[in-house]
Structure formats: structure tokens, C-alpha cells
XYZ file of C-alpha atoms in Angstrom:
696
model
C 97.921 71.401 159.300
C 96.365 68.722 157.215
C 94.072 71.422 155.557
C 97.134 73.226 154.383
C 99.083 70.559 152.792
C 95.827 69.662 150.949
C 95.399 73.178 149.713
C 99.201 73.018 148.700
C 98.461 69.957 146.591
C 95.500 71.293 144.860
C 97.475 74.371 143.821
C 100.479 72.392 142.507
C 98.104 70.483 140.528
C 96.228 73.177 139.135
C 99.610 74.685 138.004
C 100.466 71.302 136.433
C 97.186 71.590 134.739
C 97.489 75.238 133.617
C 100.863 74.208 132.154
C 99.882 71.388 130.039
C 97.194 73.787 128.864
C 99.647 76.243 127.856
C 101.716 73.052 126.167
C 98.637 71.882 123.863
C 97.709 75.531 123.114
C 101.214 76.006 121.366
C 101.245 72.685 119.873
C 97.690 73.567 118.500
C 98.964 77.098 117.186
C 101.990 75.036 115.528
C 99.934 72.542 113.850
C 97.587 75.484 112.887
C 100.551 77.347 111.234
C 101.937 74.271 109.295
C 98.394 73.525 107.905
C 98.041 77.436 106.886
C 101.086 77.313 104.758
C 101.410 73.307 103.623
C 98.885 70.864 102.430
C 99.102 67.078 101.855
C 99.075 65.664 98.203
C 99.113 62.072 97.371
C 102.997 61.738 96.985
C 104.287 64.176 99.530
C 104.134 67.987 101.524
C 103.230 70.723 99.078
C 103.482 74.199 99.625
C 99.862 75.455 100.069
C 98.757 77.683 97.422
C 95.708 79.627 98.556
C 96.635 82.687 100.099
C 93.729 84.953 99.786
C 90.199 84.141 100.375
C 87.954 85.256 97.695
C 84.382 85.838 98.656
C 80.832 85.963 96.843
C 77.691 84.976 96.905
C 75.914 82.310 94.772
C 73.225 84.122 92.402
C 71.505 80.955 91.376
C 69.571 79.624 94.452
C 66.317 77.610 94.065
C 66.523 79.018 90.284
C 65.276 77.407 86.782
C 68.602 76.100 85.267
C 67.158 75.306 82.129
C 68.622 76.628 78.834
C 65.974 79.217 78.421
C 65.529 80.236 82.107
C 68.126 81.203 84.586
C 71.083 78.879 83.344
C 70.902 80.218 80.007
C 70.592 84.163 81.159
C 74.049 83.108 82.884
C 75.428 82.101 79.795
C 74.702 85.248 77.923
C 75.989 87.403 80.643
C 79.038 85.476 81.179
C 79.996 85.316 77.334
C 79.282 89.042 77.320
C 81.629 90.053 80.204
C 84.351 86.802 79.860
C 83.828 85.493 76.365
C 86.247 86.072 73.434
C 86.108 89.009 71.042
C 84.537 87.004 68.449
C 85.394 89.470 65.531
C 89.429 88.914 65.951
C 89.142 85.189 66.041
C 90.618 84.802 62.654
C 93.845 86.851 63.950
C 96.595 84.556 64.798
C 100.559 85.159 66.013
C 102.570 84.552 63.149
C 106.242 86.241 63.524
C 108.474 83.689 61.964
C 110.048 85.152 58.600
C 108.316 85.228 55.407
C 110.977 86.084 52.894
C 114.501 84.626 52.057
C 115.982 85.238 55.770
C 119.755 84.338 55.835
C 121.421 82.814 59.293
C 124.221 85.289 60.527
C 127.627 84.702 60.249
C 128.724 82.637 63.472
C 132.073 84.450 63.690
C 132.274 88.161 63.478
C 134.463 90.694 64.237
C 132.057 93.565 64.886
C 130.465 93.989 68.295
C 127.661 95.793 69.774
C 127.756 96.865 73.388
C 124.275 98.391 74.869
C 123.792 99.992 78.047
C 120.166 100.458 78.756
C 118.820 103.301 81.476
C 114.996 103.486 82.171
C 111.814 101.564 83.390
C 110.672 98.050 82.654
C 108.615 99.099 79.329
C 111.931 101.320 78.189
C 114.256 98.266 78.884
C 112.016 95.745 76.799
C 111.500 98.054 73.889
C 115.629 98.778 73.883
C 116.608 95.260 74.059
C 114.267 94.878 71.156
C 115.554 97.691 69.308
C 119.244 96.738 70.032
C 118.820 93.199 68.442
C 117.017 94.830 65.233
C 120.042 97.094 65.101
C 122.579 93.799 65.513
C 120.809 92.264 62.753
C 121.173 95.600 60.395
C 124.751 96.334 61.045
C 125.755 92.361 60.400
C 127.285 92.685 63.886
C 127.535 90.436 67.319
C 125.521 91.520 70.209
C 126.690 91.630 73.557
C 124.220 90.634 76.094
C 122.792 94.298 77.087
C 123.694 95.736 80.143
C 120.800 97.080 82.250
C 121.936 100.042 84.283
C 118.946 99.609 87.008
C 120.456 96.181 87.887
C 124.285 96.726 88.213
C 125.515 95.360 91.448
C 126.277 98.871 92.541
C 122.762 99.264 93.124
C 123.118 96.928 96.150
C 121.335 94.029 94.715
C 122.306 90.580 94.973
C 125.682 89.298 93.673
C 124.169 86.000 92.669
C 122.598 88.334 89.605
C 124.476 90.693 87.340
C 122.587 93.333 85.025
C 120.607 91.271 82.480
C 120.201 87.898 84.210
C 118.380 89.745 87.063
C 115.413 90.058 84.901
C 115.497 87.543 81.693
C 116.844 84.476 81.217
C 120.002 84.742 79.404
C 120.547 81.195 77.906
C 116.933 81.367 76.651
C 117.503 84.675 74.966
C 120.808 83.730 73.200
C 119.257 79.936 71.640
C 115.925 81.693 70.463
C 117.867 84.346 68.473
C 120.486 81.957 67.202
C 119.164 82.100 63.731
C 118.712 85.605 63.674
C 122.027 87.368 65.370
C 124.963 86.046 67.080
C 124.674 86.755 70.697
C 127.846 86.756 73.275
C 127.928 87.294 76.984
C 130.850 89.390 77.161
C 133.646 91.197 74.858
C 136.486 89.543 73.894
C 139.546 89.660 75.709
C 140.925 92.043 73.591
C 138.402 94.549 73.797
C 137.586 94.454 77.394
C 140.303 96.427 78.191
C 139.732 98.913 76.058
C 136.420 98.913 77.629
C 137.662 99.514 81.185
C 139.948 102.288 79.771
C 136.951 104.116 77.917
C 138.395 103.747 74.866
C 135.490 102.254 73.146
C 133.479 104.902 70.824
C 130.109 105.634 72.188
C 127.104 107.085 70.512
C 124.178 108.506 73.156
C 121.194 107.306 71.002
C 117.763 109.478 71.372
C 114.706 107.742 71.165
C 113.573 106.936 67.446
C 116.321 106.968 65.438
C 116.001 106.279 61.831
C 117.852 102.680 60.026
C 119.786 105.769 57.955
C 121.226 106.806 61.304
C 122.818 103.467 62.102
C 123.840 102.608 58.477
C 125.848 106.082 57.678
C 126.975 107.022 61.147
C 127.529 103.925 63.456
C 128.212 101.490 61.018
C 131.532 103.482 59.401
C 132.924 103.690 63.149
C 131.873 100.074 63.933
C 133.936 98.941 61.006
C 137.002 101.146 62.061
C 137.163 100.389 65.496
C 135.511 96.594 65.547
C 133.254 97.739 68.228
C 130.848 100.505 69.531
C 128.729 101.352 72.650
C 125.272 102.450 72.229
C 123.466 104.429 75.446
C 120.294 103.955 75.192
C 118.314 106.050 78.113
C 114.994 107.045 76.331
C 113.139 104.031 75.871
C 114.170 102.700 72.208
C 116.425 103.547 69.887
C 115.220 102.711 66.605
C 112.098 104.177 65.359
C 108.857 102.320 65.343
C 107.385 102.214 61.651
C 110.098 101.106 59.450
C 110.030 100.809 55.676
C 108.040 98.286 53.602
C 111.410 96.678 52.396
C 112.546 96.022 56.464
C 109.407 94.437 57.387
C 111.102 91.400 58.575
C 113.068 93.264 60.989
C 109.421 94.239 62.653
C 108.661 90.551 63.052
C 112.203 90.258 64.590
C 110.927 92.558 67.076
C 108.291 90.344 67.625
C 110.472 87.292 68.195
C 112.549 89.093 70.733
C 109.558 90.393 72.806
C 107.269 87.560 72.724
C 109.845 84.666 72.320
C 113.523 85.409 73.774
C 112.856 87.694 76.325
C 111.839 85.105 79.056
C 111.954 86.165 82.656
C 114.288 84.171 84.639
C 113.068 80.754 86.679
C 112.513 82.288 89.666
C 110.215 85.482 88.645
C 108.474 82.532 86.240
C 107.413 80.504 89.226
C 106.463 82.990 91.810
C 104.043 84.806 88.553
C 102.785 81.023 87.882
C 101.859 80.481 91.827
C 100.069 84.036 91.716
C 98.239 82.693 88.501
C 97.004 79.647 90.276
C 96.180 81.562 93.510
C 93.705 83.933 91.432
C 92.440 80.889 89.530
C 92.110 78.628 92.548
C 88.154 79.678 92.939
C 87.442 78.342 89.343
C 86.657 81.816 88.655
C 87.860 84.365 85.796
C 89.790 87.397 86.845
C 90.418 91.151 85.678
C 93.639 92.397 85.504
C 93.759 96.431 86.325
C 96.695 98.911 85.567
C 96.228 102.167 87.336
C 99.156 104.039 85.139
C 99.174 106.588 87.582
C 103.066 107.584 87.798
C 104.058 110.889 89.267
C 106.121 111.575 86.094
C 102.950 111.045 83.498
C 100.805 113.191 85.740
C 103.524 115.750 86.094
C 103.924 115.495 82.163
C 100.341 115.814 81.349
C 99.924 118.563 84.011
C 96.805 116.491 86.129
C 98.562 118.078 89.416
C 95.060 119.493 90.286
C 93.542 116.347 90.492
C 95.078 115.530 94.129
C 94.342 118.082 96.653
C 96.880 117.481 99.067
C 100.855 117.398 99.122
C 100.981 115.170 96.035
C 100.036 118.250 94.062
C 103.076 119.954 95.265
C 105.134 117.041 94.159
C 103.833 116.539 90.598
C 104.511 120.497 90.278
C 107.841 120.075 91.393
C 108.903 117.127 89.070
C 106.981 119.118 86.322
C 109.077 122.309 86.907
C 112.312 119.904 86.988
C 111.241 118.613 83.175
C 110.439 122.047 81.749
C 113.984 123.055 82.894
C 115.367 119.948 81.028
C 113.045 120.313 77.721
C 111.002 117.338 78.610
C 107.566 118.959 78.528
C 106.829 122.184 76.913
C 104.324 124.374 77.939
C 103.429 126.431 81.773
C 104.146 125.210 84.881
C 100.399 125.528 85.895
C 97.901 123.807 83.862
C 94.389 123.417 83.989
C 94.002 119.810 85.132
C 90.341 119.458 84.605
C 90.581 120.847 81.121
C 93.141 118.043 80.420
C 91.037 115.175 82.017
C 88.190 116.111 79.915
C 90.811 116.028 77.098
C 91.520 112.654 78.195
C 95.143 113.275 78.772
C 94.768 112.303 82.439
C 94.503 108.865 83.909
C 91.364 107.431 84.727
C 90.863 107.380 88.536
C 90.199 104.258 90.326
C 86.936 105.354 91.249
C 86.150 106.241 87.716
C 87.021 102.202 86.728
C 85.041 101.186 89.571
C 82.158 102.736 88.055
C 82.163 101.768 84.308
C 82.738 98.242 85.364
C 80.293 97.829 87.565
C 77.959 99.655 85.008
C 79.222 97.039 82.278
C 78.020 93.994 84.767
C 81.029 93.128 86.647
C 79.495 92.081 90.000
C 80.797 93.594 93.541
C 82.607 89.734 94.421
C 85.096 89.929 90.961
C 88.252 89.028 91.377
C 90.221 92.339 90.548
C 94.322 92.017 90.097
C 95.538 95.664 90.547
C 99.417 95.549 88.715
C 102.082 98.288 88.908
C 104.816 99.025 90.866
C 103.640 102.574 91.982
C 100.016 104.216 92.527
C 100.588 107.469 92.939
C 98.659 108.885 95.955
C 98.946 106.007 97.981
C 95.874 103.380 98.799
C 94.125 106.415 99.366
C 92.914 106.689 96.038
C 92.216 103.122 95.878
C 89.075 103.272 99.067
C 86.627 104.115 96.165
C 87.476 101.059 94.106
C 88.143 98.850 97.364
C 84.434 99.750 98.482
C 82.589 98.605 95.090
C 84.625 95.392 94.836
C 85.801 93.100 97.455
C 88.137 90.845 96.084
C 90.640 93.225 95.161
C 93.928 92.154 95.360
C 97.676 92.844 94.249
C 100.991 91.094 94.336
C 101.499 91.453 98.374
C 98.411 90.203 99.384
C 98.744 87.009 96.951
C 102.469 86.221 97.951
C 104.463 85.629 101.382
C 107.513 88.225 102.140
C 109.491 85.125 102.034
C 108.498 84.527 98.564
C 109.284 87.576 97.228
C 112.737 87.689 99.331
C 113.623 84.353 97.760
C 113.349 86.164 94.005
C 116.041 89.006 95.271
C 118.617 86.614 95.801
C 120.938 87.308 98.826
C 121.526 90.428 99.535
C 123.624 92.755 101.913
C 122.001 94.416 104.893
C 122.377 97.998 104.129
C 122.092 100.824 106.396
C 121.819 104.350 105.147
C 124.431 106.659 106.881
C 123.886 110.379 107.197
C 127.335 111.646 107.891
C 126.877 114.676 110.138
C 128.327 117.818 109.318
C 130.634 119.158 112.055
C 129.219 122.296 113.339
C 130.663 125.775 112.561
C 132.678 128.200 114.604
C 129.580 130.501 115.319
C 127.319 127.841 116.327
C 130.021 126.359 118.867
C 130.403 130.302 119.976
C 126.771 130.457 120.342
C 126.525 127.196 122.289
C 129.628 128.343 124.470
C 127.565 131.878 125.184
C 124.552 130.099 126.046
C 126.160 128.078 128.637
C 128.112 130.775 130.558
C 125.182 133.143 130.491
C 123.393 134.123 133.757
C 120.090 133.683 135.007
C 117.543 135.419 132.781
C 113.973 134.635 131.305
C 114.784 133.084 128.097
C 112.934 130.723 125.445
C 113.895 126.915 125.384
C 116.931 126.026 123.321
C 115.956 124.320 119.640
C 116.105 120.295 119.783
C 119.235 119.053 118.554
C 119.463 118.337 115.212
C 118.533 114.726 113.757
C 119.382 113.313 109.975
C 116.318 113.331 107.769
C 115.484 110.167 105.595
C 113.639 110.672 102.595
C 111.420 107.619 101.271
C 110.300 108.010 97.595
C 106.958 106.478 98.516
C 107.024 107.498 102.081
C 107.334 111.157 103.717
C 107.705 114.010 101.190
C 109.025 116.509 103.932
C 111.593 118.121 101.413
C 108.800 119.938 99.394
C 108.344 122.195 102.007
C 111.970 122.651 102.979
C 113.856 122.578 99.832
C 113.444 123.165 95.979
C 115.835 120.358 95.348
C 114.877 116.722 95.449
C 117.256 114.559 97.900
C 119.503 112.137 95.993
C 118.303 108.215 95.928
C 119.848 106.468 99.022
C 121.258 103.193 98.111
C 118.338 101.729 99.788
C 116.413 103.392 97.114
C 118.365 102.424 94.287
C 117.919 98.677 95.437
C 114.264 99.371 95.308
C 114.172 100.630 92.200
C 115.506 97.624 91.080
C 113.167 95.299 92.941
C 110.145 97.351 91.045
C 111.794 95.707 87.631
C 110.618 92.063 89.030
C 107.628 93.638 90.762
C 106.354 94.860 87.264
C 107.724 91.553 85.744
C 105.490 89.463 87.785
C 102.607 91.853 87.287
C 103.418 91.866 83.323
C 102.897 88.212 83.291
C 100.084 88.041 84.964
C 98.210 91.094 83.280
C 99.148 88.904 79.846
C 97.453 86.125 81.240
C 94.495 87.573 82.704
C 91.091 87.052 81.442
C 90.129 90.942 81.092
C 92.641 93.721 80.650
C 91.499 97.113 81.753
C 94.365 100.390 81.510
C 93.846 103.200 83.627
C 96.472 105.255 81.715
C 98.710 103.763 78.772
C 101.204 106.644 78.801
C 104.546 107.007 80.612
C 106.080 110.390 81.769
C 107.957 111.038 78.485
C 104.407 110.862 76.602
C 105.276 107.537 75.103
C 103.373 104.158 75.347
C 103.772 102.817 79.012
C 103.639 99.313 80.778
C 99.726 98.765 79.832
C 100.359 99.515 76.195
C 103.095 96.485 75.886
C 100.364 94.325 77.950
C 97.980 95.293 75.321
C 100.356 94.394 72.698
C 101.833 91.271 73.804
C 97.741 90.028 74.400
C 96.564 91.417 70.700
C 99.930 88.903 69.483
C 99.265 85.945 71.833
C 95.422 86.086 71.775
C 93.522 88.465 69.738
C 90.402 87.183 71.174
C 91.097 88.060 75.129
C 88.905 91.225 76.475
C 91.445 94.181 76.566
C 89.480 97.446 77.152
C 91.077 100.308 74.879
C 89.159 103.031 76.833
C 88.752 106.397 74.909
C 89.523 108.516 78.273
C 87.884 111.941 76.639
C 84.600 109.759 76.429
C 84.878 108.213 79.718
C 85.440 111.662 81.280
C 82.372 112.964 79.396
C 80.224 110.056 80.796
C 81.444 110.849 84.569
C 80.677 114.449 84.049
C 77.198 113.402 83.093
C 76.578 112.114 86.437
C 78.896 114.039 88.390
C 75.920 115.465 90.669
C 74.431 112.237 91.241
C 77.297 109.799 91.131
C 75.721 106.279 92.962
C 72.505 106.765 91.658
C 71.021 104.558 88.922
C 70.765 105.338 85.377
C 69.763 103.249 83.104
C 70.081 105.469 80.082
C 73.517 106.758 80.997
C 74.795 102.543 81.719
C 73.409 101.811 78.335
C 75.733 104.255 76.672
C 78.488 103.415 78.824
C 77.998 99.511 78.208
C 78.011 100.399 74.585
C 81.376 102.493 74.433
C 82.912 99.934 76.216
C 81.980 97.048 73.854
C 83.157 99.424 70.789
C 86.498 100.010 72.706
C 87.004 96.226 72.030
C 87.587 96.513 68.423
C 87.417 99.762 67.342
C 90.085 100.877 69.773
C 92.267 98.928 67.712
C 92.066 101.522 65.789
C 92.877 104.425 67.679
C 95.938 102.124 68.949
C 97.231 101.651 65.585
C 96.990 105.652 64.655
C 98.654 106.867 68.265
C 100.410 104.097 69.702
C 102.272 102.352 66.825
C 103.937 105.376 65.266
C 105.676 105.535 69.029
C 106.247 101.885 69.829
C 105.744 98.962 67.815
C 105.729 96.316 70.424
C 102.012 98.418 71.457
C 100.636 97.271 68.519
C 102.477 94.631 66.511
C 99.893 93.937 64.037
C 99.262 93.366 60.847
C 102.939 92.625 60.602
C 103.140 89.464 63.272
C 99.854 88.238 62.150
C 98.013 86.102 59.607
C 94.194 85.061 59.115
C 93.286 81.732 59.670
C 90.001 81.074 57.917
C 87.270 78.003 58.423
C 88.069 74.400 57.598
C 86.339 74.546 54.267
C 88.119 77.504 53.161
C 85.021 79.574 52.665
C 85.177 83.247 53.944
C 84.238 83.113 57.596
C 82.110 85.267 59.764
C 85.554 86.666 61.318
C 87.091 87.346 58.163
C 88.766 90.501 57.032
C 85.575 91.935 56.176
C 84.597 92.115 60.247
C 88.264 93.147 61.198
C 89.183 96.841 61.701
C 90.839 98.600 58.723
C 94.437 98.586 60.380
C 93.884 94.372 60.470
C 92.846 93.715 56.957
C 96.109 93.674 55.540
C 97.252 90.725 57.370
C 97.877 87.854 55.212
C 96.628 84.173 55.165
C 98.218 82.222 57.644
C 100.435 79.475 55.941
C 99.161 75.971 55.698
C 101.131 74.341 58.384
C 99.359 76.388 60.719
C 96.263 74.465 59.607
C 92.543 75.913 59.438
C 90.646 74.887 62.346
C 88.450 77.844 63.037
C 85.305 76.415 64.472
C 82.322 76.915 62.262
C 79.138 77.898 63.807
C 75.594 77.056 63.036
C 72.770 79.451 62.395
C 71.314 79.383 65.773
C 74.548 79.608 67.349
C 75.480 82.750 65.145
C 71.920 84.568 66.134
C 72.530 83.737 69.702
C 76.123 85.497 69.750
C 74.603 88.428 67.687
C 72.288 88.848 70.805
C 75.242 89.311 73.065
C 76.172 92.741 70.993
C 72.885 94.145 71.475
C 71.824 95.602 74.917
C 70.689 92.893 76.550
C 69.437 95.104 79.918
C 66.125 93.426 79.669
C 67.683 90.182 81.204
C 71.160 89.848 82.330
C 71.292 93.683 83.651
C 68.369 92.780 85.978
C 69.880 89.320 86.898
C 73.331 90.897 87.767
C 71.715 93.508 90.150
C 69.730 90.782 91.983
C 69.904 90.472 95.803
C 70.248 86.771 96.451
C 69.260 87.159 99.724
C 65.786 88.794 99.225
C 62.812 86.448 99.136
C 60.878 88.473 96.510
C 64.110 87.603 94.357
C 63.794 84.028 94.947
C 60.089 83.688 94.313
C 60.642 85.775 91.227
C 63.013 82.942 89.985
C 61.547 79.806 91.361
C 58.168 81.145 89.626
C 59.668 81.873 86.467
C 60.497 78.381 85.599
C 60.382 77.528 81.645
C 60.385 81.283 80.739
C 62.889 83.286 78.614
C 65.370 85.344 80.270
C 63.360 88.716 80.127
C 60.162 87.155 81.987
C 61.934 86.325 85.035
C 61.388 89.391 86.401
C 57.970 90.155 88.051
C 57.817 93.849 86.387
C 60.032 96.103 85.061
C 59.460 98.522 88.000
C 60.783 95.676 90.387
C 63.988 95.401 87.887
C 64.680 99.090 88.395
C 64.073 99.361 91.816
C 66.756 96.369 92.402
C 69.224 98.308 89.951
C 68.674 101.264 92.184
C 69.443 99.380 95.147
C 72.349 97.996 93.496
C 73.885 101.359 92.611
C 73.399 102.442 95.805
C 75.375 99.236 97.307
C 71.985 97.757 98.541
C 73.320 94.278 97.775
C 76.160 94.784 100.490
């Protein structure tokens, strides 16, 4: 009995020990969760910023850090990859009025009400055009209504239309000296709008000022209010007559100053930027531009050998029926790709970035609400770069839900149609029939849900695309917020790389607006304006040996990318500007700044592309603070424009873990960057290993 009692005591003690261990484990996990989300500062507890942990490998270990050694070589490499575009240093933003500019009348009896449909870039362009039209007609502008963000789309009642995306008060204050902006129509006109008695104009893209002055203005004078319905991404032509140049600068003031995103969106975008820059390294923003509409418009269906090909063809057929696109349903996608009419695939972008010199541990932010083809198309890109992130990996679901506001729980209800009399008769016959061999009855019908970015089963069952559900309409409104965040990140990125810059109507897209904003805000920031035709030609040259090292090919790719930084501006001014002014807002919204001594600097108009030479000199109040360089600095910078494969190329493709590499570095103290490698053959061998993934 005593032995049994002792065993019972031991068992009870073990239970208590186990219980205490479980409690301690739970407390430990809870503490780790808190530490993972919050961090202590000197004042209080703040939310932890580092969501994604980036990985990289130091490439200088036991190395010569003298100016002529590895440190100097790294500095040259860093300037080539991340440094400013020196030829554009004199180009400065200047969108203020330069001629006599009258302040709008405080009280106006003419009102323009605008309803805007479309995606993010179309909404932004349309708002700028609406402001210009209000100024042109000397009318008061009612805050535009964004159709994708109305309350009927299931979004939060906290935001309505325009304030869902932009800061309404900031918009009105910034444009106070340009036009009069009001939030709503006067009470005397609200009733007429409800009864649909307001004259309405469905405006097509790129209307001329003549149309508004001779067709809209007379109606506006008679009725005191007109409604403009804009659905094509802009309601005023991009290129205005010379006497209306001030209206172009007004477009810049609207797009780059007045259109500020609401506070919640700005705060989240700022958090993402802080998390991207937390490691203390620059990053690339990459916009694939692979949308279903764009692929269908340009006939790029055969680039996808799966169900996505059918989806693209279905959308192209829809466009052909409505006259959006002309031509045949079946298009040679390979010919379109070689012609530069199709987006560059993520794998192609990855290859040319690696060829230019960006290492596998470069931080790359992928923007865009939709990469058509899914994550499968990004697998090769992820294989070439480890630190590839996007909006979802740098934020928590709670942070994203915060910008949406309080939304009701929506449930898609698919009403079941009652069975026909014939079907009921068949069921009764089946039940009353006698014993005989027969197949199993079909399974009961079930409602099907179609998700725009999920299952595409309707393609095999119907020629008509199912109507969007309320949840999908809400998701489309959310996409505007996602693209707003991506827009801010792309504008502030150290380098921007567009995969495609056209939308589903053949006009400049999200990427074009980003490049135009970067050109206006900081012209020296690197934005690769790639010639897709030239890149496709380069990719064809190595199609049979895609991942093999070819130094001649790499030199040609680097040369093309370097030229695209400046020479690409000329092509943009010819192609994109005629379709969207915001994609190339210079020289109307820019000026040239000279050196402090007034002499012509190295970055004067003679160094600029022809499209920028006509920009006027900056006014005196802007100052003259372009930094003058010594002759040695200029000579060193000139070296960056030359092919630097002898030094930086071999350094970039070095394996940091190899003993031969460390010996080569440590024994090269005091030598020039080109002498750090033991031989040319060793350099080529290391480059071959890098292109084959040997550094992984």
C-alpha cells in the first residue's frame, strides 16, 4: 500500500511539472509574438517595422579597402548601379505659373460635375483633365465622383468616392489659386441631378479645347451645370496649343501636388518604404505590367501555353466586337513580341538586370495589382533574386484592413432557379421505375462561384463571362488602394524598371505615370526606359543557351540599358506624350539650373536630349546650387559610362566563400581595381559560375 501511495504522489508531481511546463511554454510563445510585433524605444512601445528579413552576403571580406582597391571598385560599381543620371542634373521641377495668371472668381454660377470610370491611371489622368477644363470654361468644379469607389460597391461607408483614394481637403486647398472647388452641388441643383435633368456629355478620350468651348460652354451657360462622364482615361488632348501652355503646368500642379492620397494610405506606404530601406540598402521597383486587357489588345495570347491563352483570346474577341481593337482574333504572338508590342516576361527582366550588374541579393519590390499568369510566371525571377517582395509580404493583414475602413461582411448569394416541370417528371419517373441495371444518377447541381483571379472554369462552359459579384466589385475598389501604395513606392524607389507601359486600350499605363512623376520630381533618379524590341532581339541571341555566360552579349545589354536612361526620353517624348501628358511632363513643367558662377555646366542643355533643350532657365529664387566638380571627379565619372567589365564585372560575379577569391583580394592590396583578379581566365570562369547560379 505504501508503494502504491508513493507511485501516486510521483504521478501527481509529474502532472504538475507538465502543467507548469505547458504554462511556461505558452507564456514564452506569447512573449515572442509580442517581441515580433513591437519594439521598445526610449519613450514608449512602438510597432515593429521589420516584416521581411532580407538576406545578402558581404562581398568584401579580408579585402583591400583603399581608394584604389576594393573600396574604390565598389564605389564605382555602386554609382553605376544606383547613382544619379548626371546628364539630367540640371533639370529641375518648376510647375508654377510663368505668365499673367488670374485668380478664379470666388463665386461662380457655373458648375461642372464629373463622373470617372476606369483604373488607377485613368482616374488620375481624368481628374487632371477635369481641373483644366473647369479652368478653361471658368466654372466651379464639384469634387469628381470615382465610380469604382461608390458605396454601392460594398466599400466602407466611412469613405465616399473621391475621399476613398485622395485627400479631399488638400486637393481643394492646393488648387485655391487655380479654380474654385466645392464638395457638392448647391441645393437648388441637387434635385435636378437626382431627377437626371442635368445635361450630360459622354466625353471620349483626347477631346480638343475647341469641343469644350463651342459645345459644352453654351450648354453650361444655359443650364448653369453640366455633367461629364469620362470612361476612357482622360477627356482632354495631351498636347495643347502653345497659347495654352499654362494649362499644361496646371496639369502638373494637380498630378504632382494636389492629388495627395488620404492619410491612411500615405502612412502605410511610408511604412513599406521604411521596411524596404531598413537594411540600409537601395532597392529596385519593378512593374510587370502584365494585365489581361493589355495582353489581349496587343495579341500576346500565345506567350501563355495554358488556360490563360483562352482567357486572353476571350477578352480580345470581346474587344473586337466593341471596336476597341482592330485586326484578327488570332495574332502571331511571337512576331508581336519581337516587334516590342508584348510585355517583357519577368524572367527576361531578371536576366537583363543580372547582366547589368545587380546581384542576387538585390532588394526588388514588385508592384501592380495583377500579374496575369499568377505566381508561376514569377518563379524564374525569384530564382534569380532572393529578396523579391511585394505589398503583401511587407504588411500585415491588419494593416491592409485598416485602410479599407469598416466594411460589412458580404456573402455572395446565388439564387437557385426552380426546376422545370420536365425535370420534375424525370425525377418522379426515376423513383417509380422498377429494378433494372442503370447508371448512377448525376450529382445534384451546385452553385458555382467565379473569381476574377481564381478559377476560370467558365471558359470551358460558356462564351459569356459571368457578371462581377459584389465581393469582386469591392476587390476592384481595393485594387485602387493597392495601386496607390505601389505608386508611392515606385516613385520613391532608387531604380524603376517597367515591364510594359501600355494598358488595354493602347495608351500609357501605370508605369508611364510613374516614370513621368519620377522625371518631374527627380530627373536624375534611374528609370530604365527599355526598348522592348531591342531586348527581344538580345533574348533571341541567347535563346539556345539562356543561362550560359557570354561576355560580348552582356556588354551589349549593359550598353543598351545605359543608353535607355537618357536616350529613352526621346522615344517617350515622341510616343507617350502624344497620348498622355503626365507620362512626359517636360519641358513644360521643368527648368534648367546652372552652376553657381553662371557658366555653362557639364550638364547644360547641350548634354540633354533634344526634347529637353527647350526648357527655360530656372528663376533666381530657385538658386543655383548645381555642384561643380573637379576635373578628377569628371574623369572618374566618365569612366562609369565606359564598359567597366575588367573590374566591376568580375567583382560583381565573385563568390565570397571561395578561398581563391579571398587570396586574390588579400594579395591585391594597393593595386588598381582591374588588377585584383589573378587572370582573365579566372574572371571568365567565375562569371560563368555566376550565370549558372554557382554563387547559390
